[in-house]
Amino acid sequence: MSEERFGEFVLVRRHGDGHVAELALDRPKAMNAVSTEMARSIAAACTALGDDRDVRAVVLTSTHERAFCVGADLKERNSFTDADLMRQRPVARGAYTGVLELPVPTVASVHGFALGGGFELALSCDLIVADATAVVGLPEVSVGVLPGGGGTQLLPRRIGAARAAELIFTARRVEAPEARELGLVDVLVEEGRDREEALALASRIAANSPVGLRAAKRALRLGHGLDLRAGLEVEDAAWRSVAFSGDRAEGVAAFNEKRKPQWPGE
């Protein structure tokens, strides 16, 4: 396993052969509250991972024992002028869109508190694995703002408009069992096993064609919300991008030869 640090608060680990990357939020003294500096580091790490053709899956984790991420750093923001807040906005957005726009499958590993921007970082991932200690929610209206890291758009896409409205308007926190029942998280595991399970899931994903994975994610993301006819055109374009790839040729050959594929990744 290799490690690379982005700023003071973000750590990237590459596991095994490097096909699974772990983006670890590492600001334990503040329960991973996202400061301006941390937001820049998340965005920079995502840019590096997105450009790395060896990476096939990314797992978003936390080094804090009791929290995934408690959201925006409100202590920092308390000192902001209006101008400071406006200057920070594109920096903050860069962190959330950085995760959201990663071109490979992403899995969030959630334990403890994942609130506000913290839950929005998880929602920006394709899949969320949570342990029994997880508490999630978007409490922004309780402090006079709204979920501005994608929450008003990502949550209804995940659980439906009415349920998302109830959670956003009440600002309530949801504990792990209900979170799984509502679809706020996808996999619920025993306490302390979220990272292990998320990395295992990412490893299963990363065993597949890197060309196929990127194209499948692109089709899923671009096609969501379109009418069926338009969505099928998105899918067809993605299919055409992989149909004549080296990965497709290797996948078919490996299937017929009853062996494990050796993906060229092109």
Tab-separated table of C-alpha atoms in Angstrom, residues 94-200:
chain	number	residue	atom	x	y	z
A	94	GLY	CA	-15.008	22.108	-5.897
A	95	ALA	CA	-14.747	19.525	-3.131
A	96	TYR	CA	-18.258	18.138	-3.632
A	97	THR	CA	-18.159	18.192	-7.427
A	98	GLY	CA	-14.682	16.672	-7.282
A	99	VAL	CA	-16.114	13.562	-5.625
A	100	LEU	CA	-19.285	13.620	-7.713
A	101	GLU	CA	-17.406	13.825	-11.012
A	102	LEU	CA	-14.841	11.118	-10.364
A	103	PRO	CA	-15.005	9.011	-13.550
A	104	VAL	CA	-14.712	5.685	-11.718
A	105	PRO	CA	-17.134	3.988	-9.298
A	106	THR	CA	-17.024	5.451	-5.794
A	107	VAL	CA	-17.996	3.965	-2.434
A	108	ALA	CA	-18.443	5.976	0.771
A	109	SER	CA	-17.527	4.286	4.052
A	110	VAL	CA	-19.624	5.920	6.780
A	111	HIS	CA	-19.540	5.547	10.547
A	112	GLY	CA	-20.641	7.936	13.259
A	113	PHE	CA	-21.780	11.379	12.193
A	114	ALA	CA	-22.214	12.182	8.493
A	115	LEU	CA	-24.045	15.474	8.652
A	116	GLY	CA	-24.585	18.379	6.285
A	117	GLY	CA	-21.662	18.604	3.912
A	118	GLY	CA	-20.369	15.339	5.313
A	119	PHE	CA	-23.466	13.489	4.185
A	120	GLU	CA	-23.331	15.368	0.879
A	121	LEU	CA	-19.832	13.996	0.283
A	122	ALA	CA	-21.242	10.502	0.842
A	123	LEU	CA	-24.225	11.228	-1.411
A	124	SER	CA	-21.773	12.258	-4.128
A	125	CYS	CA	-20.535	8.669	-4.194
A	126	ASP	CA	-22.225	5.922	-6.195
A	127	LEU	CA	-22.695	3.626	-3.193
A	128	ILE	CA	-22.744	4.143	0.577
A	129	VAL	CA	-21.652	1.501	3.081
A	130	ALA	CA	-22.498	2.407	6.689
A	131	ASP	CA	-21.950	0.713	10.019
A	132	ALA	CA	-24.380	0.504	12.916
A	133	THR	CA	-23.100	3.740	14.491
A	134	ALA	CA	-23.912	5.905	11.468
A	135	VAL	CA	-26.059	9.005	11.936
A	136	VAL	CA	-26.825	10.921	8.755
A	137	GLY	CA	-28.748	14.067	7.922
A	138	LEU	CA	-28.898	17.438	6.229
A	139	PRO	CA	-29.481	19.928	9.084
A	140	GLU	CA	-28.565	23.089	7.177
A	141	VAL	CA	-31.932	24.851	7.506
A	142	SER	CA	-31.462	24.737	11.287
A	143	VAL	CA	-28.538	27.151	10.935
A	144	GLY	CA	-30.130	29.393	8.341
A	145	VAL	CA	-28.818	27.960	5.085
A	146	LEU	CA	-29.672	25.014	2.826
A	147	PRO	CA	-27.817	21.906	1.703
A	148	GLY	CA	-25.451	23.519	-0.781
A	149	GLY	CA	-23.087	20.661	-1.539
A	150	GLY	CA	-25.553	18.906	-3.797
A	151	GLY	CA	-27.958	17.714	-1.127
A	152	THR	CA	-31.144	19.242	-2.559
A	153	GLN	CA	-30.431	17.486	-5.861
A	154	LEU	CA	-28.765	14.226	-4.845
A	155	LEU	CA	-31.082	13.246	-1.989
A	156	PRO	CA	-34.365	13.293	-3.984
A	157	ARG	CA	-32.656	11.341	-6.754
A	158	ARG	CA	-31.769	8.711	-4.179
A	159	ILE	CA	-34.963	8.459	-2.099
A	160	GLY	CA	-37.648	10.479	-3.894
A	161	ALA	CA	-38.824	14.067	-3.640
A	162	ALA	CA	-41.240	13.800	-0.697
A	163	ARG	CA	-38.919	11.866	1.598
A	164	ALA	CA	-36.048	14.194	0.736
A	165	ALA	CA	-38.233	17.218	1.472
A	166	GLU	CA	-39.200	15.846	4.882
A	167	LEU	CA	-35.574	15.235	5.854
A	168	ILE	CA	-34.311	18.567	4.555
A	169	PHE	CA	-37.177	20.665	5.956
A	170	THR	CA	-37.095	19.077	9.427
A	171	ALA	CA	-33.272	18.962	9.583
A	172	ARG	CA	-33.571	15.723	11.524
A	173	ARG	CA	-30.825	13.192	12.026
A	174	VAL	CA	-31.397	9.610	10.927
A	175	GLU	CA	-29.770	6.655	12.664
A	176	ALA	CA	-28.382	3.657	10.807
A	177	PRO	CA	-31.378	1.248	10.776
A	178	GLU	CA	-33.801	3.876	9.469
A	179	ALA	CA	-31.164	5.195	7.066
A	180	ARG	CA	-30.943	1.751	5.482
A	181	GLU	CA	-34.731	1.411	5.416
A	182	LEU	CA	-35.145	4.764	3.661
A	183	GLY	CA	-32.340	4.068	1.190
A	184	LEU	CA	-30.078	6.788	2.561
A	185	VAL	CA	-27.351	4.143	2.690
A	186	ASP	CA	-27.024	1.037	0.554
A	187	VAL	CA	-25.243	-1.484	2.762
A	188	LEU	CA	-25.484	-1.671	6.564
A	189	VAL	CA	-22.785	-3.590	8.443
A	190	GLU	CA	-21.777	-4.234	12.030
A	191	GLU	CA	-20.052	-1.510	14.030
A	192	GLY	CA	-16.486	-0.921	12.900
A	193	ARG	CA	-16.742	-2.849	9.639
A	194	ASP	CA	-17.721	-0.093	7.205
A	195	ARG	CA	-14.211	0.549	5.860
A	196	GLU	CA	-13.430	-3.143	5.505
A	197	GLU	CA	-16.683	-3.807	3.646
A	198	ALA	CA	-16.358	-0.721	1.445
A	199	LEU	CA	-12.828	-1.682	0.410
A	200	ALA	CA	-13.964	-5.247	-0.292
